[in-house]
């Protein structure tokens, strides 16, 4: 799938902060900000920002004073003199030139040396995409380069695939709900039959969410400076894509559990900056869904759910209005074609995982650039 593209690059003198445009069939959606560093590649893959089965018949007009167009994306590798904020707008039209939607965001290019000389602790929470450990390894690799802080990761899960120093709380198939409610009285030592690392028996022998105990017993009393959460696929994958009300109800249920975990983190680790990752897009290939699910789930079905979920995640974080909780734009920088294998619907290949890890790193550098402000 390739997209027909027209790009205009110029200095923008006016900026209208439109993010999730929910009007029109294409549902053009951008987060409020995206992040990059000098020397690091960041892309907005066009198929990931619209809701369409036929994005190859759409035209994308990108307006920005940095970056360049490709057939299927806008991309930038900033230079050191690009540090600062850059307005970026995307306009979508059909092949006749009829405008369909427009949205605007801010590209924040932060210094490559942000956080250098500091020491930080991170806690990563996620599902199978985190369990694979490829994107946490990539983020750790970026952090291990010169001009970065000294880093460590909290977490009880250290899969064989995790690089040296990488640990997390990422488990295949897990959800926001499982992290805040699940207690297993008879664990067998595997992640499939274990309690949430955050749930313990209280004095009445009832399971409860207890982040204070987690940090005390599983992190030697240490608290994270940064928490990155990548959940949502398993919470919503089975929602009915043809029933918008039920889809939203499923997302509402997910957010009720997200509230529980985020509120507990804000109490137990009040100084931690929390990044909520926007749910990654599907593999571009319907054949990958057929390989995994036969006819039970389709790419178009999950695309509709995932796109609605991203819109709701952006709104959810905005409405929380907490400067300590922001979105990580992980859904933008992932190539839906070459970032996936031929036969997996939602799990990227090494290229895609590295793109996710880079996006998380860019967000971390932005947060580090603001540390102490």
XYZ file of C-alpha atoms in Angstrom:
373
model
C 0.000 0.000 0.000
C 1.510 3.326 -1.031
C 0.035 6.761 -0.611
C -0.275 9.629 -3.078
C 1.322 12.597 -1.383
C 1.657 16.312 -1.752
C 3.815 18.097 0.808
C 4.411 21.777 1.354
C 7.268 22.792 3.702
C 7.300 26.377 4.926
C 7.543 28.443 8.085
C 4.191 28.522 9.823
C 3.180 31.859 11.288
C -0.152 30.793 12.755
C -0.899 27.742 14.808
C -4.258 26.313 15.729
C -3.948 23.505 18.322
C -6.241 20.939 16.747
C -5.394 17.372 17.688
C -7.924 14.556 17.362
C -10.210 15.519 14.488
C -13.278 13.320 14.848
C -15.215 14.833 11.941
C -15.427 13.194 8.562
C -14.906 9.601 7.545
C -11.096 9.670 7.602
C -10.954 10.601 11.307
C -7.567 12.292 10.990
C -5.946 12.058 14.419
C -2.726 13.514 15.813
C -1.525 13.708 19.429
C -0.931 17.168 20.927
C 2.853 16.881 20.533
C 5.494 14.651 18.958
C 9.166 14.437 19.878
C 12.549 14.082 18.225
C 16.244 14.674 18.903
C 19.063 15.817 16.616
C 20.365 12.824 14.669
C 17.356 10.594 15.414
C 14.776 9.729 12.754
C 11.112 10.332 13.505
C 8.262 9.654 11.075
C 4.523 10.110 10.839
C 3.261 7.170 8.779
C 0.149 8.382 7.017
C -1.784 5.135 7.224
C -1.551 5.371 11.031
C -3.317 8.722 11.346
C -6.481 8.128 9.325
C -9.354 5.681 9.485
C -9.644 4.377 5.957
C -9.503 1.113 4.078
C -8.241 2.957 1.020
C -5.660 5.488 2.159
C -3.856 4.923 -1.150
C -6.494 7.169 -2.759
C -5.944 9.999 -0.288
C -3.599 12.954 -0.609
C -1.654 14.179 2.417
C -0.414 17.776 2.579
C 2.088 18.325 5.409
C 3.090 21.827 6.416
C 6.243 22.164 8.522
C 9.524 24.084 8.411
C 11.611 20.923 8.891
C 11.390 17.391 7.532
C 10.664 15.949 4.116
C 8.071 13.904 2.304
C 8.218 10.278 1.278
C 5.567 8.281 -0.520
C 4.032 6.917 2.655
C 5.173 9.225 5.448
C 6.550 12.549 6.564
C 9.959 12.097 8.156
C 12.626 14.169 9.836
C 16.164 13.714 11.141
C 16.653 17.010 12.952
C 19.911 18.907 13.022
C 21.223 20.520 16.181
C 20.002 23.930 15.039
C 16.442 22.572 14.836
C 16.103 22.334 18.640
C 12.839 23.989 19.649
C 9.149 23.787 18.781
C 7.916 23.461 15.186
C 4.271 23.674 14.182
C 3.191 20.784 11.987
C -0.135 20.427 10.234
C -1.577 17.669 8.084
C -4.375 18.194 5.586
C -6.065 15.241 3.928
C -7.929 15.488 0.652
C -9.324 13.085 -1.900
C -7.862 12.704 -5.383
C -10.009 15.552 -6.703
C -8.467 17.899 -4.163
C -11.555 18.100 -1.958
C -10.431 18.751 1.619
C -11.527 16.025 4.023
C -9.810 16.840 7.322
C -7.006 18.869 8.890
C -5.145 18.516 12.186
C -2.191 20.219 13.804
C 0.440 19.202 16.319
C 3.785 20.480 17.612
C 7.103 18.815 16.826
C 9.352 19.292 19.855
C 13.015 18.813 18.999
C 14.939 18.534 22.255
C 18.697 18.751 22.815
C 20.567 15.499 22.314
C 22.297 16.110 25.648
C 19.083 16.456 27.674
C 19.540 14.700 31.003
C 23.266 14.103 30.600
C 24.933 13.524 33.958
C 21.666 12.813 35.772
C 20.562 9.473 37.230
C 17.102 8.093 36.482
C 15.025 5.043 37.353
C 12.325 3.738 35.031
C 9.398 1.364 35.412
C 7.908 -0.120 32.228
C 4.464 -1.772 32.339
C 3.013 -3.588 29.352
C 1.701 -6.611 27.506
C 3.316 -8.970 24.981
C 4.908 -6.116 23.031
C 6.869 -5.284 26.183
C 7.307 -8.944 27.178
C 9.323 -9.496 23.992
C 11.737 -6.908 25.436
C 12.910 -5.679 22.023
C 11.618 -2.131 22.378
C 12.829 -1.774 26.006
C 16.220 -3.032 24.790
C 16.170 -0.367 22.069
C 15.284 2.390 24.523
C 18.068 1.170 26.821
C 20.485 1.181 23.892
C 19.698 4.807 23.127
C 20.098 5.722 26.801
C 23.492 4.016 26.888
C 24.929 6.365 24.247
C 26.968 9.431 25.229
C 25.183 12.552 26.523
C 22.524 10.581 28.382
C 21.665 10.038 32.038
C 22.797 7.052 34.034
C 19.788 4.744 34.029
C 18.313 1.737 35.759
C 15.045 -0.141 35.326
C 12.791 -1.400 38.079
C 10.759 -4.549 37.503
C 10.544 -8.190 38.491
C 10.394 -9.589 34.948
C 13.697 -10.250 33.188
C 13.017 -12.471 30.156
C 15.917 -14.206 28.450
C 15.532 -11.743 25.566
C 16.107 -8.733 27.822
C 19.431 -6.963 27.420
C 21.761 -6.355 30.356
C 20.103 -4.047 32.856
C 16.665 -4.318 31.238
C 13.754 -5.377 33.420
C 10.072 -4.505 33.364
C 6.550 -5.625 34.184
C 5.521 -6.784 30.709
C 3.468 -9.952 30.254
C 1.846 -11.442 27.178
C -1.936 -11.067 27.110
C -2.143 -8.733 30.109
C -4.495 -5.779 30.463
C -4.975 -2.706 32.642
C -7.539 -4.762 34.559
C -5.158 -7.657 35.238
C -2.504 -5.332 36.608
C -4.907 -3.758 39.131
C -7.063 -6.723 40.175
C -5.504 -10.106 39.481
C -4.457 -12.268 42.410
C -3.317 -15.871 41.938
C -3.418 -17.896 45.182
C -1.530 -20.820 43.644
C 1.193 -19.458 41.324
C 3.255 -21.906 39.306
C 6.244 -19.678 38.610
C 5.177 -18.670 35.100
C 3.727 -15.348 34.012
C 0.537 -17.104 32.923
C -0.239 -18.199 36.469
C 0.911 -15.460 38.768
C -0.572 -12.486 40.558
C -0.187 -8.983 39.305
C 3.125 -7.722 40.685
C 1.088 -4.858 42.173
C -1.655 -6.901 43.924
C -1.208 -8.355 47.428
C -3.355 -9.701 50.263
C -4.271 -7.028 52.779
C -4.734 -7.475 56.539
C -8.170 -8.988 55.890
C -6.598 -11.452 53.438
C -8.320 -9.754 50.536
C -6.435 -8.947 47.324
C -5.793 -5.259 46.788
C -3.700 -2.966 44.638
C -0.706 -1.867 46.727
C 2.024 0.045 44.880
C 3.664 1.040 48.164
C 4.288 -2.629 48.975
C 5.495 -3.300 45.436
C 8.139 -0.584 45.634
C 9.110 -1.576 49.171
C 9.400 -5.319 48.551
C 10.265 -5.582 44.845
C 12.310 -2.410 44.265
C 14.239 -2.105 47.537
C 12.153 0.927 48.434
C 13.139 2.798 45.290
C 10.623 4.882 43.341
C 10.724 5.436 39.565
C 11.398 8.808 38.024
C 9.654 7.715 34.821
C 6.857 5.202 34.240
C 6.028 4.063 30.702
C 2.779 2.139 30.217
C 1.959 0.313 26.985
C -1.413 -1.389 27.387
C -4.723 -1.455 25.518
C -4.558 -4.093 22.803
C -5.802 -6.960 24.952
C -8.351 -4.751 26.726
C -10.099 -3.831 23.481
C -9.127 -6.274 20.731
C -12.368 -8.249 21.062
C -14.678 -5.211 21.033
C -17.334 -5.303 18.286
C -16.065 -2.966 15.529
C -19.546 -2.562 14.025
C -21.065 -1.342 17.311
C -19.661 2.076 18.182
C -21.542 2.288 21.475
C -20.278 -1.082 22.668
C -16.779 -0.251 21.461
C -16.814 2.910 23.563
C -18.232 0.991 26.504
C -15.313 -1.434 26.320
C -12.873 1.493 26.211
C -14.671 3.142 29.157
C -14.233 -0.054 31.155
C -10.528 -0.048 30.303
C -10.190 3.549 31.478
C -11.796 2.709 34.810
C -8.920 0.290 35.443
C -6.425 2.787 34.051
C -7.715 5.285 36.610
C -6.985 2.812 39.394
C -3.397 2.185 38.314
C -2.573 5.790 37.440
C -4.063 7.090 40.691
C -2.110 4.517 42.691
C 1.108 5.445 40.887
C 0.528 9.147 41.536
C 0.225 8.417 45.275
C 3.076 5.907 45.596
C 5.465 7.689 43.222
C 4.268 11.323 43.214
C 7.379 12.665 41.465
C 7.291 10.152 38.615
C 6.597 11.364 35.095
C 4.139 8.903 33.539
C 3.937 8.257 29.811
C 0.885 6.459 28.417
C 1.736 4.955 25.030
C -0.819 5.359 22.263
C -1.880 1.946 20.989
C 0.169 0.806 18.016
C -1.485 0.350 14.590
C -2.170 -3.016 12.953
C -0.082 -4.804 10.383
C -1.062 -3.459 6.954
C -1.691 -7.015 5.685
C -5.075 -8.716 6.026
C -3.174 -11.969 5.425
C -1.445 -11.519 8.782
C -4.837 -11.493 10.520
C -5.905 -14.572 8.608
C -2.688 -16.326 9.653
C -3.345 -15.563 13.326
C -7.136 -15.564 13.617
C -8.525 -17.161 10.427
C -11.847 -15.361 9.937
C -12.513 -14.448 13.560
C -10.796 -11.044 13.471
C -9.955 -8.835 10.506
C -7.515 -6.007 9.938
C -10.330 -3.546 9.211
C -12.104 -4.580 12.392
C -9.044 -4.029 14.590
C -8.114 -0.861 12.690
C -11.467 0.681 13.596
C -11.079 -0.303 17.256
C -7.431 0.775 17.483
C -8.074 4.132 15.826
C -10.996 4.868 18.137
C -8.888 3.781 21.100
C -6.119 6.227 20.147
C -8.631 9.063 19.876
C -10.056 8.182 23.268
C -6.595 7.834 24.852
C -5.654 11.333 23.699
C -8.899 12.724 25.096
C -8.570 10.724 28.328
C -5.110 12.073 29.135
C -6.182 15.594 28.172
C -9.202 15.446 30.468
C -7.111 14.169 33.379
C -5.283 17.497 33.071
C -2.286 16.238 35.049
C 1.085 17.595 33.906
C 2.748 14.475 35.299
C 0.860 12.223 32.826
C 1.367 12.669 29.074
C 0.952 10.596 25.926
C 3.826 8.859 24.161
C 3.129 8.953 20.381
C 4.149 5.342 19.742
C 1.415 4.882 17.120
C 3.013 7.328 14.664
C 6.620 6.150 14.286
C 5.797 2.506 13.406
C 5.929 1.435 9.755
C 2.729 -0.613 9.207
C 4.318 -2.425 6.246
C 8.020 -3.056 6.814
C 7.703 -2.798 10.596
C 5.731 -6.048 10.718
C 6.354 -9.636 9.620
C 4.073 -11.148 7.007
C 2.305 -13.390 9.500
C 1.634 -11.425 12.691
C -1.270 -9.030 13.060
C -0.229 -6.920 16.059
C 3.363 -7.849 16.977
C 6.015 -5.905 15.043
C 9.265 -7.302 13.707
C 12.631 -6.058 14.990
C 12.419 -2.971 12.766
C 9.017 -2.009 14.160
C 10.031 -2.668 17.747
C 13.088 -0.452 17.297
C 10.841 2.316 15.976
C 8.689 2.006 19.118
C 11.768 2.053 21.348
C 13.073 5.174 19.622
C 9.725 6.970 20.074
C 9.770 6.171 23.794
C 13.350 7.428 24.028
C 12.460 10.718 22.310
C 9.621 11.218 24.816
C 12.030 10.520 27.686
C 14.483 13.089 26.337
C 11.682 15.665 26.168
C 10.762 14.966 29.787
C 14.430 15.108 30.774
C 14.772 18.466 29.046
C 12.070 19.808 31.360
C 13.447 18.300 34.544
C 13.851 20.930 37.208
C 11.689 23.494 35.418
